[in-house]
Short mmCIF file of C-alpha atoms and ligand atoms in Angstrom, two decimals:
data_model
loop_
_atom_site.label_atom_id
_atom_site.label_comp_id
_atom_site.label_asym_id
_atom_site.label_seq_id
_atom_site.Cartn_x
_atom_site.Cartn_y
_atom_site.Cartn_z
CA MET P 102 21.89 2.83 -11.96
CA HIS P 103 19.53 0.61 -9.92
CA GLN P 104 20.10 2.67 -6.79
CA LYS P 105 18.61 5.76 -8.39
CA SER P 106 15.22 7.22 -7.57
CA LEU P 107 12.69 7.89 -10.32
CA THR P 108 13.73 11.55 -10.34
CA GLU P 109 17.36 10.56 -10.86
CA LEU P 110 16.47 7.98 -13.49
CA ARG P 111 14.48 10.66 -15.36
CA ALA P 112 17.62 12.78 -15.51
CA ALA P 113 19.62 9.79 -16.76
CA LEU P 114 17.08 9.13 -19.53
CA ASP P 115 16.87 12.80 -20.48
CA GLY P 116 20.65 13.08 -20.50
CA LYS P 117 20.87 10.03 -22.81
CA GLU P 118 23.04 8.23 -20.27
CA ILE P 119 20.81 5.21 -20.71
CA SER P 120 17.80 4.15 -22.78
CA ALA P 121 14.49 2.89 -21.44
CA SER P 122 15.29 -0.51 -22.96
CA GLU P 123 18.64 -0.74 -21.19
CA LEU P 124 17.02 0.36 -17.96
CA ALA P 125 14.32 -2.29 -18.24
CA GLN P 126 17.00 -4.92 -18.86
CA ILE P 127 18.90 -3.95 -15.74
CA TYR P 128 15.81 -4.43 -13.59
CA LEU P 129 14.71 -7.63 -15.34
CA GLN P 130 18.14 -9.04 -14.64
CA ARG P 131 17.95 -8.06 -10.99
CA ILE P 132 14.48 -9.60 -10.68
CA GLU P 133 15.84 -12.83 -12.14
CA ALA P 134 18.84 -12.82 -9.81
CA ALA P 135 16.73 -12.13 -6.72
CA LYS P 136 14.17 -14.87 -7.36
CA ASP P 137 14.64 -16.18 -3.82
CA LEU P 138 12.85 -13.12 -2.45
CA ASN P 139 9.72 -14.31 -4.27
CA ALA P 140 8.70 -10.69 -4.82
CA PHE P 141 7.16 -11.31 -8.25
CA ILE P 142 4.36 -13.61 -9.37
CA SER P 143 4.71 -12.95 -13.09
CA VAL P 144 7.42 -11.53 -15.25
CA ASP P 145 7.43 -11.48 -19.04
CA ARG P 146 10.65 -10.20 -20.50
CA ASP P 147 9.37 -9.75 -24.05
CA LEU P 148 6.31 -7.75 -23.02
CA THR P 149 8.41 -5.48 -20.80
CA LEU P 150 11.01 -4.91 -23.49
CA ALA P 151 8.32 -4.13 -26.08
CA GLN P 152 6.94 -1.42 -23.75
CA ALA P 153 10.45 -0.08 -23.18
CA LYS P 154 11.04 0.09 -26.93
CA ALA P 155 7.85 2.08 -27.40
CA ALA P 156 8.97 4.44 -24.62
CA ASP P 157 12.36 4.89 -26.31
CA ALA P 158 10.55 5.87 -29.51
CA LEU P 159 8.57 8.54 -27.64
CA ILE P 160 11.74 9.84 -26.01
CA ALA P 161 13.49 9.97 -29.42
CA GLN P 162 10.57 11.99 -30.84
CA GLY P 163 10.89 14.45 -27.95
CA ASN P 164 7.50 13.39 -26.60
CA ALA P 165 8.59 12.18 -23.17
CA GLY P 166 6.53 13.09 -20.11
CA PRO P 167 7.89 12.94 -16.54
CA LEU P 168 7.35 9.16 -16.33
CA THR P 169 8.05 8.01 -19.90
CA GLY P 170 10.46 5.07 -19.95
CA LEU P 171 10.58 4.64 -16.18
CA PRO P 172 9.95 1.10 -14.94
CA ILE P 173 7.26 0.13 -12.43
CA ALA P 174 5.97 -3.12 -10.95
CA HIS P 175 2.27 -3.64 -10.30
CA LYS P 176 0.76 -5.36 -7.29
CA ASP P 177 -1.04 -8.39 -8.64
CA VAL P 178 -4.36 -7.06 -7.38
CA PHE P 179 -4.54 -4.68 -10.36
CA VAL P 180 -5.81 -6.49 -13.42
CA THR P 181 -3.65 -6.40 -16.52
CA ARG P 182 -4.48 -7.54 -20.01
CA ASP P 183 -0.98 -8.73 -20.77
CA TRP P 184 0.05 -10.40 -17.53
CA ALA P 185 -1.98 -12.90 -15.48
CA SER P 186 -3.95 -11.27 -12.64
CA THR P 187 -4.05 -13.55 -9.62
CA ALA P 188 -4.61 -11.45 -6.48
CA GLY P 189 -2.25 -13.96 -4.85
CA SER P 190 -4.95 -16.62 -5.01
CA LYS P 191 -5.25 -20.10 -6.44
CA MET P 192 -8.77 -19.01 -7.34
CA LEU P 193 -7.37 -16.69 -10.03
CA GLU P 194 -4.17 -18.60 -10.78
CA ASN P 195 -4.61 -18.46 -14.54
CA TYR P 196 -6.97 -15.53 -14.79
CA ALA P 197 -6.48 -13.40 -17.89
CA SER P 198 -8.21 -10.04 -17.67
CA PRO P 199 -9.72 -8.62 -20.85
CA PHE P 200 -8.77 -5.08 -19.76
CA ASP P 201 -6.26 -3.08 -17.73
CA ALA P 202 -7.15 -1.52 -14.37
CA THR P 203 -7.47 2.28 -14.58
CA VAL P 204 -4.26 2.69 -12.56
CA VAL P 205 -2.34 0.41 -14.92
CA GLU P 206 -3.85 2.13 -17.93
CA ARG P 207 -2.98 5.62 -16.68
CA LEU P 208 0.60 4.74 -15.76
CA GLY P 209 0.95 3.00 -19.13
CA ARG P 210 -0.36 6.07 -20.90
CA ALA P 211 2.20 8.12 -18.99
CA GLY P 212 4.83 5.92 -20.69
CA MET P 213 5.84 3.75 -17.74
CA VAL P 214 7.25 0.31 -18.46
CA THR P 215 5.71 -2.60 -16.54
CA LEU P 216 8.29 -4.95 -15.01
CA GLY P 217 5.75 -7.55 -13.90
CA LYS P 218 3.22 -8.35 -11.20
CA THR P 219 4.21 -8.48 -7.55
CA ASN P 220 3.40 -11.05 -4.91
CA MET P 221 0.80 -10.24 -2.26
CA ASP P 222 -1.34 -11.75 0.47
CA GLU P 223 -4.30 -13.56 -1.06
CA PHE P 224 -6.96 -10.97 -1.96
CA ALA P 225 -4.87 -8.44 0.00
CA MET P 226 -5.76 -10.06 3.33
CA GLY P 227 -2.77 -10.09 5.62
CA SER P 228 0.09 -8.18 7.16
CA SER P 229 3.04 -10.43 6.36
CA ASN P 230 2.66 -11.72 2.80
CA GLU P 231 2.55 -15.26 4.12
CA ASN P 232 -1.03 -15.69 2.91
CA SER P 233 -0.08 -15.84 -0.77
CA HIS P 234 -0.89 -18.95 -2.78
CA PHE P 235 2.47 -18.29 -4.47
CA GLY P 236 4.44 -18.50 -1.24
CA ALA P 237 5.78 -15.99 1.26
CA VAL P 238 7.93 -13.01 0.26
CA LYS P 239 11.19 -12.45 2.12
CA ASN P 240 12.29 -9.12 3.51
CA PRO P 241 15.45 -8.12 1.58
CA TRP P 242 16.90 -6.50 4.72
CA ASP P 243 16.81 -9.74 6.64
CA LEU P 244 15.77 -12.91 4.88
CA LYS P 245 14.33 -14.35 8.10
CA ALA P 246 11.86 -11.47 8.35
CA VAL P 247 8.51 -10.86 6.70
CA PRO P 248 8.32 -7.87 4.31
CA GLY P 249 4.92 -6.86 5.70
CA GLY P 250 1.70 -7.12 3.80
CA SER P 251 -0.39 -7.22 1.88
CA SER P 252 1.72 -5.29 -0.68
CA GLY P 253 4.83 -7.20 0.45
CA GLY P 254 6.04 -8.09 -3.04
CA SER P 255 5.89 -4.46 -4.17
CA ALA P 256 7.70 -3.31 -1.02
CA ALA P 257 10.41 -5.98 -1.25
CA ALA P 258 10.91 -5.21 -4.96
CA VAL P 259 11.48 -1.49 -4.35
CA ALA P 260 13.64 -2.09 -1.25
CA ALA P 261 15.86 -4.61 -3.06
CA ARG P 262 16.05 -2.24 -6.05
CA LEU P 263 14.37 -4.75 -8.35
CA ALA P 264 12.09 -1.88 -9.39
CA PRO P 265 12.38 1.85 -8.78
CA ALA P 266 8.65 2.05 -8.00
CA ALA P 267 5.60 -0.12 -7.55
CA THR P 268 1.88 0.14 -7.07
CA GLY P 269 0.22 -1.03 -3.89
CA THR P 270 -3.20 -1.04 -2.29
CA ASP P 271 -4.10 -0.23 1.28
CA THR P 272 -7.32 -1.40 2.92
CA GLY P 273 -6.10 -1.23 6.50
CA GLY P 274 -2.39 -0.53 6.13
CA SER P 275 -1.14 -2.58 3.21
CA ILE P 276 0.89 0.22 1.61
CA ARG P 277 2.13 1.87 4.80
CA GLN P 278 3.09 -1.21 6.83
CA PRO P 279 5.16 -3.04 4.17
CA ALA P 280 6.77 0.31 3.26
CA SER P 281 7.69 0.68 6.92
CA PHE P 282 9.03 -2.90 7.20
CA THR P 283 11.25 -2.51 4.12
CA GLY P 284 12.48 1.07 4.49
CA ILE P 285 10.71 2.62 1.50
CA THR P 286 8.16 5.43 1.06
CA GLY P 287 4.50 4.72 0.34
CA ILE P 288 1.31 6.73 0.39
CA LYS P 289 -2.32 5.73 0.73
CA PRO P 290 -4.31 8.65 -0.68
CA THR P 291 -7.67 9.91 0.55
CA TYR P 292 -10.33 7.26 -0.15
CA GLY P 293 -11.68 7.87 -3.65
CA ARG P 294 -8.64 9.63 -5.12
CA VAL P 295 -7.31 6.65 -7.04
CA SER P 296 -9.72 4.62 -9.14
CA ARG P 297 -10.65 1.17 -7.89
CA PHE P 298 -11.73 0.10 -11.37
CA GLY P 299 -9.82 -3.09 -12.14
CA MET P 300 -8.47 -3.36 -8.60
CA ILE P 301 -9.66 -6.78 -7.42
CA ALA P 302 -11.94 -5.91 -4.50
CA PHE P 303 -11.30 -6.83 -0.88
CA ALA P 304 -13.33 -4.30 1.17
CA SER P 305 -14.76 -1.70 -1.18
CA SER P 306 -15.33 1.09 1.35
CA LEU P 307 -11.68 0.91 2.43
CA ASP P 308 -9.60 -0.22 -0.58
CA GLN P 309 -7.37 2.49 -2.00
CA GLY P 310 -4.45 2.23 -4.43
CA GLY P 311 -1.27 4.25 -4.12
CA PRO P 312 2.40 4.48 -5.07
CA MET P 313 5.44 2.94 -3.35
CA ALA P 314 8.92 4.25 -4.18
CA GLN P 315 12.18 5.41 -2.64
CA THR P 316 11.15 8.99 -1.96
CA ALA P 317 8.16 11.20 -1.24
CA ALA P 318 9.00 13.25 -4.35
CA ASP P 319 8.75 10.10 -6.49
CA CYS P 320 5.43 9.19 -4.86
CA ALA P 321 4.13 12.68 -5.68
CA THR P 322 5.07 12.31 -9.36
CA LEU P 323 3.46 8.87 -9.50
CA LEU P 324 0.31 10.10 -7.80
CA ASN P 325 -0.02 12.80 -10.45
CA ALA P 326 -0.44 10.04 -13.01
CA MET P 327 -2.44 7.60 -10.86
CA ALA P 328 -5.08 9.82 -9.27
CA SER P 329 -8.06 10.98 -11.30
CA PHE P 330 -11.80 10.94 -11.43
CA ASP P 331 -12.99 7.72 -13.07
CA GLU P 332 -16.61 7.34 -14.03
CA ARG P 333 -16.17 3.56 -14.02
CA ASP P 334 -15.66 3.64 -10.24
CA SER P 335 -18.80 4.82 -8.44
CA THR P 336 -16.80 5.93 -5.38
CA SER P 337 -14.25 7.88 -7.38
CA LEU P 338 -14.05 11.52 -6.30
CA GLN P 339 -15.14 14.10 -8.79
CA ARG P 340 -12.44 16.69 -8.16
CA GLU P 341 -10.09 18.71 -10.32
CA ASP P 342 -6.75 16.97 -10.95
CA GLU P 343 -3.98 18.53 -8.93
CA ASP P 344 -0.21 18.62 -8.99
CA TYR P 345 0.99 16.71 -5.94
CA THR P 346 4.53 18.01 -6.39
CA ARG P 347 3.53 21.66 -6.08
CA TYR P 348 4.68 22.23 -2.50
CA LEU P 349 7.88 20.19 -2.64
CA GLY P 350 10.86 22.19 -1.44
CA GLN P 351 8.71 25.11 -0.32
CA ARG P 352 8.52 26.64 3.13
CA TRP P 353 5.53 25.51 5.15
CA SER P 354 4.25 28.94 6.04
CA GLY P 355 5.26 30.60 2.80
CA ASP P 356 6.98 33.50 4.57
CA ASP P 357 10.69 34.03 5.07
CA ALA P 358 10.94 31.96 8.23
CA ALA P 359 14.45 30.66 8.75
CA LYS P 360 13.34 27.06 9.10
CA PRO P 361 11.52 25.26 6.28
CA LEU P 362 8.73 23.84 8.43
CA ALA P 363 8.24 26.82 10.76
CA GLY P 364 4.54 27.05 11.56
CA LEU P 365 3.81 23.33 10.99
CA ARG P 366 1.91 21.78 13.90
CA ILE P 367 2.43 18.04 14.28
CA GLY P 368 -0.15 16.15 16.32
CA MET P 369 1.13 13.15 18.29
CA PRO P 370 -1.80 10.92 19.28
CA LYS P 371 -1.05 9.79 22.81
CA GLU P 372 -2.70 6.41 22.09
CA TYR P 373 0.01 5.72 19.47
CA PHE P 374 2.78 5.97 22.05
CA GLY P 375 1.34 3.64 24.71
CA PRO P 376 2.89 0.55 26.30
CA GLY P 377 2.30 -1.61 23.18
CA LEU P 378 4.95 0.30 21.24
CA ALA P 379 8.34 -1.46 21.09
CA ASP P 380 11.24 0.54 22.57
CA ASP P 381 13.36 0.48 19.43
CA VAL P 382 10.48 1.74 17.26
CA ARG P 383 9.69 4.43 19.82
CA ALA P 384 13.32 5.59 19.80
CA ALA P 385 13.37 5.89 16.00
CA ILE P 386 10.06 7.79 15.94
CA ASP P 387 11.19 10.11 18.74
CA ALA P 388 14.36 10.90 16.80
CA ALA P 389 12.32 11.64 13.67
CA LEU P 390 10.05 13.99 15.62
CA LYS P 391 13.13 15.76 17.00
CA GLN P 392 14.32 16.19 13.43
CA TYR P 393 10.98 17.77 12.58
CA GLU P 394 11.38 20.16 15.50
CA ALA P 395 14.81 21.08 14.15
CA LEU P 396 13.13 21.86 10.83
CA GLY P 397 10.86 24.30 12.65
CA ALA P 398 7.73 22.25 13.42
CA THR P 399 6.02 22.23 16.80
CA LEU P 400 4.67 19.08 18.45
CA VAL P 401 1.26 19.00 20.09
CA GLU P 402 -0.36 16.12 21.90
CA VAL P 403 -3.69 15.00 20.45
CA SER P 404 -5.99 12.13 21.30
CA LEU P 405 -7.62 9.45 19.18
CA PRO P 406 -9.52 7.73 21.99
CA LYS P 407 -11.03 4.93 19.92
CA THR P 408 -7.70 3.67 18.55
CA GLU P 409 -8.00 0.27 20.27
CA LEU P 410 -11.51 -0.22 18.93
CA SER P 411 -10.27 0.23 15.38
CA ILE P 412 -9.17 -3.41 15.44
CA PRO P 413 -12.56 -5.04 16.15
CA VAL P 414 -14.32 -2.42 14.01
CA TYR P 415 -12.06 -3.04 11.01
CA TYR P 416 -12.13 -6.82 11.46
CA ILE P 417 -15.93 -6.71 11.30
CA ILE P 418 -16.39 -4.27 8.43
CA ALA P 419 -13.59 -5.53 6.17
CA PRO P 420 -14.64 -9.22 6.35
CA ALA P 421 -18.30 -8.24 5.93
CA GLU P 422 -17.49 -6.46 2.68
CA ALA P 423 -15.08 -9.19 1.64
CA SER P 424 -17.68 -11.92 2.11
CA SER P 425 -19.91 -10.06 -0.30
CA ASN P 426 -17.18 -9.18 -2.82
CA LEU P 427 -15.82 -12.72 -2.91
CA SER P 428 -19.20 -14.29 -3.63
CA ARG P 429 -18.48 -13.69 -7.32
CA PHE P 430 -15.86 -16.44 -7.25
CA ASP P 431 -18.24 -19.31 -7.77
CA GLY P 432 -16.41 -21.43 -10.32
CA VAL P 433 -18.68 -20.16 -13.07
CA ARG P 434 -18.00 -16.52 -13.77
CA TYR P 435 -14.37 -16.36 -12.72
CA GLY P 436 -11.56 -18.49 -11.58
CA HIS P 437 -10.96 -21.97 -10.36
CA ARG P 438 -13.59 -24.67 -10.91
CA ALA P 439 -13.35 -28.04 -9.14
CA ALA P 440 -12.70 -30.95 -11.50
CA HIS P 441 -15.17 -33.32 -9.84
CA TYR P 442 -18.61 -32.51 -8.45
CA THR P 443 -22.06 -33.99 -8.31
CA ASP P 444 -24.41 -31.06 -8.84
CA LEU P 445 -24.41 -27.24 -9.01
CA LEU P 446 -24.25 -26.68 -5.26
CA ASP P 447 -21.46 -29.21 -4.91
CA MET P 448 -19.57 -27.44 -7.70
CA TYR P 449 -19.80 -24.10 -5.86
CA LYS P 450 -18.71 -25.66 -2.61
CA LYS P 451 -15.78 -27.61 -3.98
CA SER P 452 -14.57 -24.78 -6.23
CA ARG P 453 -14.54 -22.32 -3.32
CA ALA P 454 -13.08 -24.85 -0.89
CA GLU P 455 -10.23 -25.59 -3.29
CA GLY P 456 -9.69 -22.06 -4.61
CA PHE P 457 -9.50 -20.02 -1.39
CA GLY P 458 -6.76 -20.22 1.23
CA PRO P 459 -7.36 -20.42 5.00
CA GLU P 460 -7.25 -16.67 5.80
CA VAL P 461 -9.70 -15.84 3.02
CA LYS P 462 -12.06 -18.58 4.26
CA ARG P 463 -11.78 -17.24 7.80
CA ARG P 464 -12.79 -13.77 6.61
CA ILE P 465 -15.72 -15.09 4.56
CA LEU P 466 -16.97 -16.97 7.63
CA VAL P 467 -16.59 -13.95 9.92
CA GLY P 468 -18.13 -11.62 7.34
CA THR P 469 -21.11 -13.84 6.68
CA TYR P 470 -21.65 -14.27 10.40
CA VAL P 471 -21.63 -10.56 11.27
CA LEU P 472 -24.03 -9.82 8.42
CA SER P 473 -26.47 -12.56 9.28
CA HIS P 474 -29.94 -11.88 10.64
CA GLY P 475 -29.85 -11.44 14.40
CA TYR P 476 -26.15 -10.47 14.50
CA TYR P 477 -26.19 -7.60 12.05
CA ASP P 478 -27.31 -5.05 14.65
CA ALA P 479 -25.00 -6.37 17.33
CA TYR P 480 -21.82 -6.37 15.23
CA TYR P 481 -21.99 -4.74 11.82
CA LEU P 482 -24.19 -1.80 12.76
CA GLN P 483 -22.23 -1.14 15.97
CA ALA P 484 -19.00 -1.23 14.01
CA GLN P 485 -20.36 1.29 11.51
CA LYS P 486 -21.33 3.62 14.35
CA ILE P 487 -17.88 3.46 15.91
CA ARG P 488 -16.37 3.99 12.47
CA ARG P 489 -18.18 7.36 12.38
CA ILE P 490 -16.84 8.27 15.81
CA ILE P 491 -13.30 7.36 14.72
CA ALA P 492 -13.64 9.71 11.72
CA ARG P 493 -15.01 12.46 13.97
CA ASP P 494 -12.15 12.05 16.47
CA PHE P 495 -9.67 12.72 13.67
CA GLN P 496 -11.46 15.97 12.82
CA GLU P 497 -11.23 17.03 16.45
CA ALA P 498 -7.48 16.21 16.39
CA PHE P 499 -6.99 18.16 13.16
CA SER P 500 -8.44 21.27 14.81
CA HIS P 501 -5.18 21.33 16.83
CA CYS P 502 -2.65 20.28 14.19
CA ASP P 503 -1.86 20.18 10.46
CA VAL P 504 -0.61 16.59 10.26
CA ILE P 505 -0.56 13.66 12.65
CA MET P 506 2.58 11.59 13.18
CA GLY P 507 3.39 8.35 14.93
CA PRO P 508 4.63 4.85 14.26
CA VAL P 509 3.24 2.78 11.37
CA ALA P 510 3.46 -0.43 13.36
CA PRO P 511 4.20 -1.32 17.00
CA THR P 512 7.31 -3.35 16.09
CA VAL P 513 9.77 -3.79 13.26
CA ALA P 514 9.19 -6.72 10.86
CA TRP P 515 8.72 -9.99 12.69
CA ASN P 516 10.13 -13.37 11.69
CA LEU P 517 8.60 -15.48 8.94
CA GLY P 518 6.29 -17.97 10.61
CA GLU P 519 6.17 -16.05 13.90
CA LYS P 520 2.51 -15.01 13.68
CA ALA P 521 1.42 -17.17 10.76
CA ASP P 522 -0.70 -19.49 12.93
CA ASP P 523 -2.11 -16.78 15.15
CA PRO P 524 -4.45 -14.50 13.20
CA VAL P 525 -5.36 -12.43 16.26
CA GLN P 526 -1.70 -11.53 16.92
CA MET P 527 -1.41 -10.58 13.26
CA TYR P 528 -4.54 -8.38 13.46
CA LEU P 529 -3.31 -6.60 16.61
CA ALA P 530 -0.18 -5.47 14.77
CA ASP P 531 -2.40 -3.32 12.50
CA ILE P 532 -3.40 -1.01 15.36
CA TYR P 533 -1.83 2.21 14.09
CA THR P 534 -2.94 1.98 10.46
CA LEU P 535 -6.56 0.82 10.64
CA SER P 536 -8.19 4.02 11.94
CA THR P 537 -6.83 6.11 9.08
CA SER P 538 -8.41 3.68 6.63
CA LEU P 539 -11.70 3.57 8.50
CA ALA P 540 -11.81 7.37 8.38
CA GLY P 541 -10.80 7.43 4.68
CA LEU P 542 -7.86 9.76 5.42
CA PRO P 543 -4.57 9.87 3.52
CA GLY P 544 -1.56 8.33 5.27
CA MET P 545 2.01 7.52 4.43
CA SER P 546 5.12 5.80 5.68
CA VAL P 547 8.54 7.43 5.55
CA PRO P 548 11.73 5.55 6.47
CA CYS P 549 13.18 6.97 9.71
CA GLY P 550 15.59 4.45 11.19
CA PHE P 551 16.12 0.86 12.25
CA GLY P 552 15.34 -1.38 15.18
CA ALA P 553 17.86 -2.22 17.89
CA GLY P 554 19.87 -5.30 18.92
CA ALA P 555 18.77 -8.34 16.92
CA ASN P 556 16.51 -6.02 14.90
CA ALA P 557 19.27 -3.62 13.90
CA LYS P 558 18.80 -4.47 10.22
CA ARG P 559 15.01 -4.07 10.25
CA PRO P 560 13.68 -0.66 9.14
CA VAL P 561 11.23 1.60 10.98
CA GLY P 562 8.70 3.82 9.23
CA LEU P 563 7.23 7.09 10.47
CA GLN P 564 3.54 7.42 9.74
CA ILE P 565 2.22 10.78 8.56
CA VAL P 566 -1.54 11.24 8.39
CA GLY P 567 -3.12 14.27 6.76
CA ASN P 568 -6.63 15.58 6.60
CA TYR P 569 -8.82 14.76 3.58
CA PHE P 570 -7.31 15.88 0.25
CA ASN P 571 -4.13 17.08 1.95
CA GLU P 572 -1.77 14.74 0.10
CA ALA P 573 0.24 17.55 -1.48
CA ARG P 574 0.97 19.05 1.95
CA MET P 575 1.77 15.64 3.49
CA LEU P 576 4.19 14.94 0.67
CA GLN P 577 5.81 18.32 1.30
CA VAL P 578 6.25 17.41 4.97
CA ALA P 579 7.71 13.99 4.09
CA ASP P 580 9.98 15.46 1.43
CA ALA P 581 11.33 18.09 3.85
CA PHE P 582 12.39 15.24 6.16
CA GLN P 583 14.05 13.39 3.28
CA ARG P 584 15.99 16.51 2.30
CA ALA P 585 17.42 16.54 5.83
CA THR P 586 18.02 12.80 6.35
CA ASP P 587 19.25 9.83 4.32
CA TRP P 588 17.20 6.93 5.68
CA HIS P 589 15.34 6.68 2.37
CA GLN P 590 18.62 6.20 0.49
CA LYS P 591 19.64 3.14 2.45
CA SER P 592 19.22 -0.19 0.76
CA PRO P 593 19.96 -3.73 1.90
CA SER P 594 23.58 -4.50 1.08
CA ALA P 595 23.11 -7.92 -0.43
CA PRO P 596 19.60 -8.86 -1.39
CA ALA P 597 19.43 -12.54 -2.19
CA GLY P 598 21.45 -13.42 -5.24
CA VAL P 599 22.17 -9.88 -6.40
N1 LIG K 776 -3.57 -6.27 7.50
C1 LIG K 776 -4.89 -5.84 7.17
C2 LIG K 776 -5.74 -7.03 6.80
O1 LIG K 776 -5.25 -8.10 6.89
C3 LIG K 776 -4.86 -4.82 6.05
C4 LIG K 776 -4.70 -5.40 4.70
C5 LIG K 776 -4.76 -4.38 3.61
O2 LIG K 776 -4.63 -3.19 3.85
N2 LIG K 776 -5.05 -4.84 2.41
O3 LIG K 776 -6.87 -6.91 6.44
#
C-alpha cells in the first residue's frame, strides 16, 4: 500500500480496500521504523488518528473529495495549531501557533490527514538539511548522502514512502533541489499562487509553498487544494481558481498529431549545460530530453546570460529580507529567551545568540550589511536591478519556447558533511534554481535517472520551468514524461529500519 501514489490510494479508499485510519497507521508505523532518517521533527499519533477517523466518517457519508483521507506531511515552516511549529530552529523549539497556516487549513479542509511536521534547514536556509537544530536528515537512497534542502525532511519522507505527499517551500530551490536529490516530483508555483500566510518567513519576495509527491498528477491534485487567493497574504494573487489537472493526458497541440507532445518547444538554456555540470547528471538530462523528442517535442537553444549572477544577486536579496524578517525573534514576542541577562539589550543579544544557528546568523550579518547606509546602493540596489534583467531574459527565452528544461542541480546529492563547513560551495550548487525564484516563475523537478559509478544510487531530477501562471501546462509536460517512463516509481529498496 505504501508504494502507491495519491491517485492510487484514492482508488483504494474509494474501493473500500482500506480505510483512512488504516492508511494513517501504516504510515505512522513506517515513520516510527525509519526514525534514523530524521525526516520528522514532530509526530503525534493520536492527533493523526483523530483526523483519519473524521475523514473515514466523511467517506462513509459519501462526502469524500479527491483528497479526503489521504495522508500528508507538512514542512515545519508551516504553522500548525496542533503540532509544534519550529522552522527547524532552537528559537522556535517549543513554539505553539494559535492558528493553522492557510496551506495547512486548506489541505485539512480538503480532508487530508496530517502525519506530522518534517525536518528542514533552520528557517529554510540551506541546500542540504544540515542546518537544522534537530539534526541532519539522511537521504533514503544512500544514507551517506544529504537529501537536499531546505525541504529535505519532506523529500526524504516521500522518497522513503513514509508519506505519500508532503508540503515544501522554495525560496531559491528548496522544493526542486531536494525533490531532485531524492527522486520525487515537486513543484514551486508562480510567486503569489500559494498563500504565505502562516508560512514562517525567510525572504518574503521569494518564498513560495508547493507540493511534493511521487507524480506530477498528484502534485496537480494537491495544488488544486493549496493554491488560492488569500486576503491575509498581501502578495497573494487575485486570480480565479483553476484546475491544474485539466491538461493531464491531453495532446499538447490539441489536434490529432500522432505524438502527444507534437508542437511543444523546449528551450535549453546553454548556460545550464556548461562545464560546471557533472557528466552523470548531463547524461541523465540528455536522455530525458531525447525522451521528450520521442514524444514529439522539439528542442531549441535559448540563453539566460545572467545565470551566474543569480548567485550573488540571490545571496544579497534573500539575506537582506531575512535580516528584516528575523528581527521579530527578540525573545519577547516569539521564541527562545535567554535565562540570564542584565538588561533589555543584553536580553535581546543573548536570546538571539542562543536561539539562532550559525547559517542564520551569517545571513543576518550579510543582510544587515548590504542594507546599511553607504552599502545599500552598491549591493542591494544593484542586485535588484540585475533581478529585473534576469526576469526580462526569461521573457526573451519564452518568446522562442513553451517551457525551459535543464538540470535542477549541477551534481547528484553530495555526502553529509562534504560542504557543511563551506557555505560558498553550498551556495554555488544552487545555480540552476535561483534565477527562476528571482523571476517569480514556476518550476518543478521530475525524476529522470541516477548518477554514475559511486553515485549510481543517487537520483537526478529534470527541471522544467514554465512562464507565469503556466503550471497546468508544465504539469501536463511532466505527466507526459511520467506516462512514458518509470523513474518516478522507483523507491529506495531498504530505507533505514523499514
Ligand atoms: N539553498 C537556498 C538557500 O540556502 C534556497 C533555500 C530555499 O529555497 N529555502 O537560501
